[in-house]
Amino acid sequence: MDLTTLERLPLWIGGKAVAALTKRYGDVTNPATGEVIRHVPLASAADVDAAVAAAAAALPSWRAYPPLRRARVMMHFRELMLAHRKELAKIITQEHGKTLADAEGEVTRGIEVVEFVTAIPHLLKGEFSENVGTDVDSYSLRQPVGVCAGITPFNFPCMVPMWMYPVALACGNTFVLKPSERDPTLALRMAELLAEAGLPAGVFNVVHGDKEAVDALLAHPQVKAISFVGSTPIAKYIYETGTANGKRVQALGGAKNHAVVLPDADLDFTTEAIVGAGYGSAGERCMAISAVVAVGEVGDALVERLAARARRVEVGPGDAPSVEMGPVITRAARDRIVGYVDGGVSEGARLVVDGRQPGIPGDGFFVGPTLFDHVTPQMAIYRDEIFGPVLCVVRSASLADAIALINASPYANGTAIFTRSGHAARRFQQDVEVGMVGVNVPIPVPMAFFSFGGWRASLFGDLNVHGMDGVRFYTRGKTLTTRWPDDGSAAPGFHMPMLG
Ligand code: NAD
C-alpha cells in the first residue's frame, strides 16, 4: 500500500491495515512546507483493545517458535529494511524534516538492533549448575513477558521504535507500538515489512494516537511491559502509572547534554564535532549537545570558531541536496524555540549567532543555528530542554567546576569531553554522573549490542533499551531445580531421538 498517498492513515492490527474506530483525527504536517499532508487517527480505548487482543491471541504460538526461527524472521526483516532504506528515509524526511542522509542514518541504526537480535538463541541462554545436591541440577531460563507496548517520540520515528520491538519480538513477546502522532507513517511501513519478512499476524501491531491511546495501554490488564521514550514529564507519568498498574516499565526522558572543552583540545576537530551534535537534526536529538562548557582560557577561541561554522550551516528542506539542517517539527516548536532565544537575550546572555529569522522562503518551520555565549546556570536557556538548534556556551574555571555543573543538572542522558589529556578524560569518565559519556566523541550513542539510557530525570526504571538490558527487560527469569533419581527406566537400547 502506498501510505504516503493516503489521506487517512489506518491502524495495523492482526497483520493488516484496518480503519480506526475512533472519530478523532489529527493533522500530519510536512515541516519543510507547513502543509498538512495526511491525517492520523487518534485511537480510542476500543482501538487499543482490538490491538491488544490481536497481540494476546498471537502470543502462544509466537512464543513457542524456537528462538532460531524467530531470529530467521528478523534476518529476513533486516534484508527488507536495507533494501527499502531510501524509501523509508523519504517518509521520515517528509514528516519529520531531517535531512535524507540523517534519516537514512537512523534507519541504519535501527537495523543494527535487528542484527543484534539475530543472535537471540545465544542471548537467551541461561545458566546451569550440575549436582547442586545428590541427583539435583539447577538451571535458569529466560521467558517472554507477554504483550509489550512501545510509546515513542517524534524525533526518531524509525530508530526509537527499533530500540524496542526487535528485541521484544525476538524474545518471544508480541507488541503494540504507539508511535508519535506527528510522524506516524513509518511505523505502518515497518509493519508491512515485518509481515513480508514472515512475522505471523498479530505479533506486531500499530495504534496511532495521543494521551487517550497511551492511557488505554497503561490501564490494559493484558499489557505486561511498557517501553517509553519521550520528554521527562511524560516519562515520569508513564513510569508512575504503569508501575502502579503492575507493569514493568522503562521510560526514557529528556536531556540537556553538555560538552566540556578543555584548553588542550584540538579546536578545529572539536568545533566540527559540536556543530554536528548541536545543530544536526535541528537539535532535535536526545543526544544533541546543547550546553558547551568552555574551561579556562579556551572560551574566546572556541566561540569564535563555533560562530564561524554555525553561520555556514546550510538550512533548508531536508530533501534538498547539500542542506545540513532541516526545519523543526511543528510551528509550535519553532515558536517555543524562538521564545527561548528572546528570553536568553533578555536574561543577559550574549547572542552570538541569531537563528530566529533564517530567511527560508515559504511556510516551513525553520530556525537557524543559534549560539549564545556567557550563559549562566540560572538562565532558562541553560536549565530547560529547548530541543532546537540552540547552543549555549557556559564559561567554567576548571574541569572540577565543569563536572560539578553537569552533576547538578536534573538531566543526565549524555555528555562529552574534548581534550588531548588521557588523565583529564579518565577523571571525567569516573566522576561525571551521566549515563553515556563520550571522549572526543560528541554523541556517545552506544551500539546496539550495548544498552542505551541516561541517569536521573533522563530514565525512569532500572533497565536501559536494547543490548542485554533490553533482553532482560523483555524476559522473565525462571530458576529450575530438578531431581532425576535412577529408577532403572533408562533401558538398554535407549536411543537419542533425531533433533530438528
Ligand atoms: P513527548 O513526551 O511529547 O511524546 C512522546 C510520546 O508520548 C508520544 O508518543 C506522545 O503521543 C505521547 N504523549 C505525549 N503527551 C502525552 C500525555 N500527556 N500523556 C500520555 N502520552 C503522551 O516527546 P516528543 O516531543 O515526541 O519527543 C521529544 C522528547 O523525547 C524530548 O524530550 C527528547 O529528549 C526525548 N527523547 C529522549 C530520548 C532518550 O533516549 N532519552 C530519545 C529520543 C527522544
XYZ file of C-alpha atoms and ligand atoms in Angstrom:
544
model
C 0.000 0.000 0.000
C 1.384 3.460 -0.828
C 0.945 5.010 2.580
C 2.215 8.397 1.522
C -0.766 8.964 -0.781
C -3.377 8.082 1.849
C -5.396 10.892 3.248
C -6.324 8.987 6.398
C -3.844 6.550 7.881
C -5.081 3.174 9.110
C -4.023 1.261 12.211
C -2.193 -2.065 11.851
C -3.914 -4.830 13.755
C -3.794 -8.595 13.341
C -1.422 -8.478 10.360
C -3.311 -5.946 8.266
C -4.228 -2.303 7.870
C -7.594 -1.540 9.471
C -9.634 1.634 9.670
C -9.703 3.046 13.183
C -12.911 3.051 15.230
C -12.168 6.489 16.639
C -13.755 9.565 15.176
C -10.842 11.741 16.275
C -8.100 12.515 13.735
C -5.006 14.729 13.895
C -3.027 16.529 11.193
C 0.323 15.306 9.931
C 2.348 18.198 8.581
C 5.372 18.457 6.329
C 7.527 20.770 8.451
C 9.540 21.964 5.460
C 6.430 23.429 3.811
C 3.945 23.820 6.642
C 1.383 21.830 4.607
C -0.978 19.258 6.131
C -0.176 16.105 4.162
C -2.378 13.457 5.776
C -4.487 12.696 8.841
C -3.708 10.329 11.659
C -6.314 8.520 13.736
C -6.155 9.282 17.451
C -7.101 5.836 18.687
C -9.804 5.257 21.262
C -9.709 2.692 24.057
C -11.704 0.357 21.766
C -8.978 0.601 19.088
C -6.323 -0.154 21.693
C -8.392 -3.096 22.943
C -8.511 -4.547 19.429
C -4.732 -4.248 19.025
C -4.001 -5.772 22.427
C -6.473 -8.589 21.745
C -4.675 -9.381 18.457
C -1.313 -9.347 20.250
C -2.627 -11.579 23.038
C -4.095 -14.044 20.542
C -0.809 -14.272 18.629
C 1.280 -14.773 21.762
C 1.011 -18.540 22.444
C 2.165 -19.637 19.008
C 4.834 -16.932 18.604
C 6.416 -17.622 21.983
C 6.503 -21.324 21.060
C 8.618 -20.631 17.948
C 12.171 -21.818 18.577
C 14.326 -18.702 19.067
C 16.328 -19.538 15.950
C 13.147 -19.463 13.893
C 12.283 -16.069 15.344
C 15.825 -14.952 14.507
C 15.315 -16.031 10.888
C 12.266 -13.780 10.583
C 14.453 -10.961 11.900
C 17.193 -11.805 9.365
C 14.684 -11.528 6.567
C 13.338 -8.270 8.031
C 16.892 -6.889 8.102
C 17.275 -7.550 4.380
C 13.975 -5.808 3.647
C 14.825 -2.776 5.776
C 18.177 -2.491 3.993
C 16.604 -2.826 0.567
C 13.982 -0.170 1.380
C 16.122 2.238 3.363
C 15.968 5.074 0.824
C 12.186 4.833 0.618
C 11.968 4.757 4.431
C 14.257 7.791 4.680
C 11.963 9.735 2.351
C 8.968 9.057 4.590
C 10.954 10.212 7.628
C 12.135 13.404 5.945
C 8.668 14.224 4.679
C 7.072 14.058 8.128
C 9.979 14.889 10.438
C 12.023 17.336 8.362
C 15.534 15.987 8.985
C 17.900 15.600 6.021
C 17.703 12.451 3.922
C 21.232 11.485 4.996
C 20.242 11.792 8.638
C 17.047 9.841 8.014
C 18.956 7.043 6.317
C 21.370 7.093 9.223
C 18.577 6.414 11.692
C 17.307 3.516 9.587
C 20.820 2.054 9.707
C 20.980 2.438 13.491
C 17.636 0.685 13.787
C 18.841 -2.160 11.575
C 21.763 -2.645 13.952
C 19.319 -3.650 16.691
C 17.836 -6.237 14.331
C 21.362 -7.512 13.694
C 21.895 -7.757 17.450
C 18.762 -9.869 17.960
C 19.613 -12.321 15.202
C 21.808 -13.830 17.950
C 18.757 -14.350 20.174
C 19.290 -18.114 20.696
C 22.593 -17.215 22.293
C 21.267 -14.154 24.146
C 18.512 -16.192 25.819
C 20.852 -18.840 27.179
C 20.549 -19.428 30.876
C 22.981 -20.838 33.409
C 23.373 -24.396 34.599
C 24.889 -25.914 37.716
C 25.275 -29.651 37.807
C 24.868 -31.569 41.076
C 23.793 -28.785 43.417
C 22.641 -31.765 45.534
C 22.675 -35.510 45.001
C 20.944 -36.133 41.616
C 19.893 -32.454 41.659
C 20.728 -29.858 38.984
C 19.794 -26.172 38.864
C 19.342 -24.025 35.819
C 17.834 -20.746 34.741
C 15.613 -19.802 31.803
C 14.505 -16.515 30.330
C 10.891 -16.466 29.112
C 8.898 -13.742 27.336
C 6.773 -11.412 29.491
C 3.749 -11.373 27.142
C 2.146 -8.450 25.321
C 4.520 -5.459 25.351
C 3.813 -1.879 24.311
C 6.116 0.829 22.977
C 5.294 4.545 23.107
C 7.732 6.619 21.090
C 8.666 10.255 20.348
C 8.663 12.157 17.065
C 12.392 12.696 16.749
C 13.410 9.194 15.591
C 10.311 7.582 14.047
C 12.362 4.610 12.823
C 15.230 4.143 15.257
C 13.489 4.594 18.608
C 10.715 2.036 17.947
C 13.514 -0.253 16.744
C 15.281 0.100 20.098
C 12.263 -1.816 21.373
C 10.276 -4.129 19.150
C 13.061 -6.204 17.512
C 14.267 -7.189 20.983
C 10.765 -7.774 22.331
C 9.747 -9.902 19.342
C 12.972 -11.919 19.245
C 12.454 -12.735 22.939
C 9.058 -14.235 22.067
C 6.729 -11.389 23.031
C 4.071 -9.730 20.935
C 3.970 -5.973 20.569
C 1.734 -2.924 20.238
C 3.524 0.221 19.044
C 2.059 3.663 19.652
C 4.335 5.911 17.583
C 4.345 9.692 17.689
C 1.237 11.135 16.094
C 3.417 13.790 14.427
C 5.283 11.374 12.130
C 3.200 8.192 12.209
C 3.571 6.745 8.709
C 6.888 4.981 9.101
C 5.514 2.662 11.792
C 2.957 1.335 9.303
C 5.617 0.757 6.660
C 7.728 -1.171 9.178
C 4.641 -3.270 9.993
C 4.238 -4.105 6.295
C 7.897 -5.121 6.022
C 7.656 -7.270 9.148
C 4.679 -9.078 7.609
C 6.610 -9.545 4.354
C 9.500 -10.953 6.396
C 7.199 -13.711 7.663
C 6.107 -12.349 11.036
C 2.777 -14.023 11.894
C -0.334 -11.826 12.029
C -0.944 -10.148 15.381
C 2.647 -10.355 16.613
C 3.277 -6.685 15.785
C 0.512 -4.068 15.859
C 0.377 -0.294 15.492
C -2.118 2.034 17.152
C -1.787 5.725 16.409
C -2.883 8.292 18.897
C -2.301 10.629 21.774
C -2.915 10.570 25.513
C -6.177 8.608 25.143
C -4.406 5.684 23.438
C -1.467 5.866 25.842
C -3.762 5.814 28.871
C -5.621 2.818 27.451
C -2.318 0.947 27.098
C -1.251 1.938 30.616
C -4.516 0.630 32.052
C -4.850 -2.508 29.925
C -4.549 -5.642 32.085
C -3.128 -7.703 29.198
C -0.214 -5.331 28.582
C 2.625 -6.588 30.745
C 5.505 -4.271 29.854
C 5.768 -0.701 28.605
C 8.774 0.915 26.956
C 8.573 4.668 26.614
C 10.857 7.284 25.096
C 9.928 10.972 25.172
C 10.044 14.057 27.370
C 10.726 13.856 31.101
C 7.285 14.896 32.438
C 5.549 12.263 30.296
C 8.236 9.649 31.075
C 7.616 10.176 34.783
C 3.857 9.906 34.291
C 4.228 6.702 32.253
C 6.545 5.165 34.824
C 4.349 6.040 37.795
C 1.090 4.994 36.150
C 2.443 1.853 34.513
C 4.158 0.549 37.629
C 1.114 1.413 39.774
C -0.831 -0.826 37.378
C 1.633 -3.663 37.969
C 3.550 -3.443 34.683
C 7.272 -3.375 34.191
C 8.235 -0.021 32.717
C 11.332 1.532 31.210
C 10.735 5.238 30.491
C 13.485 7.271 28.880
C 13.087 11.018 29.304
C 14.530 14.299 28.111
C 18.070 15.576 28.082
C 20.339 18.575 28.385
C 23.703 17.282 27.229
C 26.943 19.094 27.997
C 30.191 19.036 26.038
C 33.229 20.046 28.078
C 36.093 21.597 26.123
C 39.499 21.784 27.794
C 42.167 24.257 26.687
C 44.304 21.480 25.173
C 41.533 20.234 22.831
C 42.026 20.191 19.054
C 39.747 23.154 18.401
C 39.053 22.569 14.709
C 38.024 18.979 15.338
C 36.030 19.992 18.438
C 34.198 22.755 16.586
C 33.153 20.427 13.789
C 32.009 17.808 16.311
C 30.000 20.249 18.451
C 28.345 21.919 15.470
C 27.274 18.489 14.158
C 25.987 17.418 17.568
C 24.282 20.736 18.345
C 22.653 21.550 15.027
C 22.292 18.134 13.371
C 18.618 17.219 13.018
C 17.908 20.830 14.136
C 18.967 19.932 17.674
C 16.017 17.542 17.995
C 18.060 14.607 19.246
C 18.061 13.309 22.783
C 21.845 13.097 22.476
C 22.215 16.582 20.966
C 24.775 18.796 22.646
C 23.007 21.884 23.960
C 25.439 23.217 26.583
C 29.129 23.743 25.855
C 31.295 24.170 28.944
C 34.420 26.081 27.951
C 37.096 25.520 30.577
C 39.775 28.100 31.392
C 41.129 30.258 28.578
C 39.606 28.228 25.693
C 36.311 30.190 25.640
C 37.022 33.072 23.240
C 38.817 30.983 20.612
C 36.128 28.285 20.787
C 33.199 30.691 20.494
C 34.831 32.405 17.519
C 35.198 29.078 15.694
C 31.724 27.836 16.643
C 30.173 31.072 15.410
C 32.008 30.975 12.080
C 30.976 27.361 11.489
C 27.358 27.897 12.674
C 26.957 30.723 10.150
C 27.983 28.329 7.357
C 25.428 25.604 8.228
C 23.133 25.292 5.244
C 19.494 25.339 6.355
C 16.624 24.232 4.115
C 14.241 21.379 3.273
C 15.702 18.049 4.330
C 15.350 16.553 0.854
C 17.327 19.308 -0.887
C 20.915 18.444 -1.811
C 23.689 19.971 0.331
C 21.280 21.010 3.105
C 22.798 20.257 6.518
C 19.857 21.178 8.752
C 16.125 20.919 8.138
C 13.154 22.515 9.903
C 11.907 21.765 13.418
C 8.862 19.554 13.825
C 5.952 21.995 14.249
C 5.080 25.663 14.158
C 4.551 25.474 17.935
C 8.065 24.036 18.371
C 9.533 26.854 16.297
C 7.655 29.482 18.311
C 8.772 27.856 21.567
C 12.438 27.829 20.473
C 12.296 31.450 19.288
C 10.686 32.349 22.641
C 13.647 30.775 24.461
C 16.076 32.785 22.329
C 14.174 36.001 23.151
C 14.303 35.004 26.819
C 18.065 34.339 26.672
C 18.644 37.824 25.274
C 16.542 39.452 27.961
C 18.247 37.406 30.690
C 21.603 38.863 29.584
C 23.308 36.086 27.612
C 25.344 37.231 24.597
C 23.599 36.203 21.375
C 26.495 35.487 19.010
C 24.574 33.842 16.160
C 20.858 34.618 15.856
C 18.814 31.960 14.025
C 15.380 33.449 14.716
C 14.868 34.559 11.128
C 16.739 32.182 8.882
C 15.149 33.668 5.745
C 13.918 30.432 4.168
C 11.043 31.220 1.766
C 7.648 29.557 2.336
C 5.794 28.453 5.451
C 8.222 25.821 6.766
C 9.125 25.690 10.444
C 12.732 26.831 10.198
C 15.021 28.124 12.920
C 18.656 28.742 12.065
C 21.661 27.690 14.147
C 21.782 29.864 17.243
C 24.750 30.421 19.555
C 24.793 32.060 22.974
C 27.902 32.888 24.991
C 28.264 33.786 28.678
C 25.215 31.759 29.625
C 24.776 31.187 33.360
C 23.193 28.153 35.045
C 20.330 30.308 36.315
C 19.046 31.178 32.826
C 16.109 29.277 31.319
C 18.107 28.645 28.098
C 20.545 26.669 30.236
C 18.087 24.956 32.585
C 15.387 23.799 30.177
C 15.497 21.296 27.360
C 14.925 23.582 24.343
C 15.052 20.744 21.802
C 16.099 23.015 18.956
C 19.287 24.285 17.273
C 20.462 26.428 20.189
C 23.956 26.046 21.670
C 24.713 27.726 24.994
C 28.338 28.319 25.974
C 28.957 28.431 29.718
C 32.379 29.510 30.971
C 33.982 27.419 33.696
C 37.218 27.905 35.661
C 38.254 24.257 35.937
C 37.418 20.688 34.975
C 36.219 20.109 38.542
C 33.757 23.006 38.221
C 32.583 21.692 34.855
C 31.922 18.244 36.325
C 30.093 19.776 39.304
C 27.907 21.783 36.917
C 26.963 18.686 34.921
C 26.292 16.660 38.058
C 23.926 19.384 39.299
C 21.725 19.156 36.172
C 18.479 17.247 36.612
C 19.120 15.564 33.249
C 21.884 13.030 32.752
C 21.497 11.410 29.359
C 24.810 12.005 27.586
C 27.923 14.138 27.890
C 31.278 14.503 26.157
C 34.733 15.849 26.829
C 37.194 17.195 24.282
C 40.822 17.027 25.369
C 44.210 15.585 24.492
C 44.797 14.625 28.121
C 44.129 10.988 28.957
C 44.323 11.859 32.636
C 41.614 14.531 32.378
C 39.429 12.260 30.259
C 39.771 9.470 32.776
C 38.865 11.744 35.647
C 35.830 12.958 33.702
C 34.608 9.460 32.895
C 34.967 8.453 36.550
C 33.399 11.475 38.218
C 30.671 12.579 35.834
C 27.238 11.262 36.834
C 25.713 10.704 33.404
C 24.572 7.541 31.637
C 26.507 7.855 28.369
C 29.906 9.503 28.136
C 31.978 10.427 25.097
C 35.682 11.199 24.972
C 36.382 13.207 21.824
C 33.069 11.746 20.607
C 30.216 14.274 20.679
C 27.272 11.882 20.559
C 28.293 8.846 22.588
C 25.418 6.677 21.397
C 26.057 3.077 22.406
C 25.937 0.480 19.703
C 23.021 -1.958 19.558
C 24.928 -4.617 21.494
C 25.374 -2.212 24.438
C 22.399 -0.700 26.228
C 21.185 2.872 25.901
C 19.874 5.035 28.707
C 20.597 8.016 30.910
C 20.550 8.685 34.638
C 18.354 10.872 36.901
C 15.467 12.566 35.036
C 16.592 11.005 31.749
C 15.461 7.490 32.705
C 12.736 6.173 34.975
C 13.203 2.473 35.570
C 16.101 0.118 36.063
C 16.855 -1.278 32.632
C 18.045 0.565 29.533
C 16.924 -0.210 26.000
C 18.484 -2.797 23.645
C 21.691 -4.705 24.358
C 21.493 -7.160 27.243
C 19.316 -4.789 29.297
C 16.730 -4.976 26.515
C 16.781 -8.778 26.631
C 16.365 -8.674 30.424
C 13.512 -6.175 30.190
C 11.549 -8.285 27.721
C 12.058 -11.579 29.562
C 11.349 -13.019 32.975
C 13.857 -15.208 34.704
C 12.863 -18.630 35.946
C 15.076 -20.896 38.011
C 14.608 -24.646 37.915
C 15.859 -27.200 40.359
C 15.418 -30.749 39.141
C 15.990 -34.173 40.621
C 16.091 -37.304 38.450
C 16.925 -40.269 40.711
C 17.793 -43.518 38.977
C 14.564 -45.559 38.831
C 16.041 -48.064 36.378
C 13.855 -46.836 33.478
C 16.765 -45.951 31.128
C 16.536 -49.336 29.464
C 19.413 -50.738 27.407
C 18.968 -49.924 23.722
C 17.652 -46.425 24.509
C 18.336 -44.133 21.506
C 18.504 -40.356 21.340
C 15.663 -39.020 19.164
C 16.680 -37.209 15.997
C 16.999 -33.475 16.615
C 15.399 -30.814 14.436
P 6.598 13.657 24.129
O 6.910 13.306 25.529
O 5.761 14.859 23.862
O 5.845 12.440 23.394
C 6.342 11.130 23.465
C 5.172 10.152 23.339
O 4.268 10.353 24.428
C 4.364 10.336 22.059
O 4.027 9.060 21.548
C 3.132 11.096 22.526
O 1.979 10.791 21.767
C 2.961 10.614 23.943
N 2.370 11.652 24.821
C 2.506 12.996 24.703
N 1.831 13.626 25.680
C 1.257 12.666 26.442
C 0.447 12.696 27.606
N 0.073 13.843 28.197
N 0.035 11.527 28.124
C 0.399 10.355 27.561
N 1.178 10.279 26.444
C 1.604 11.416 25.891
O 8.001 13.768 23.360
P 8.281 14.240 21.871
O 8.100 15.713 21.796
O 7.575 13.371 20.894
O 9.842 13.876 21.760
C 10.857 14.713 22.220
C 11.308 14.336 23.602
O 11.753 12.983 23.629
C 12.494 15.152 24.081
O 12.290 15.486 25.434
C 13.666 14.215 23.924
O 14.772 14.472 24.768
C 13.027 12.917 24.261
N 13.796 11.794 23.763
C 14.531 11.082 24.655
C 15.305 10.028 24.216
C 16.143 9.245 25.176
O 16.778 8.300 24.755
N 16.162 9.564 26.451
C 15.309 9.683 22.861
C 14.523 10.414 21.973
C 13.765 11.476 22.445
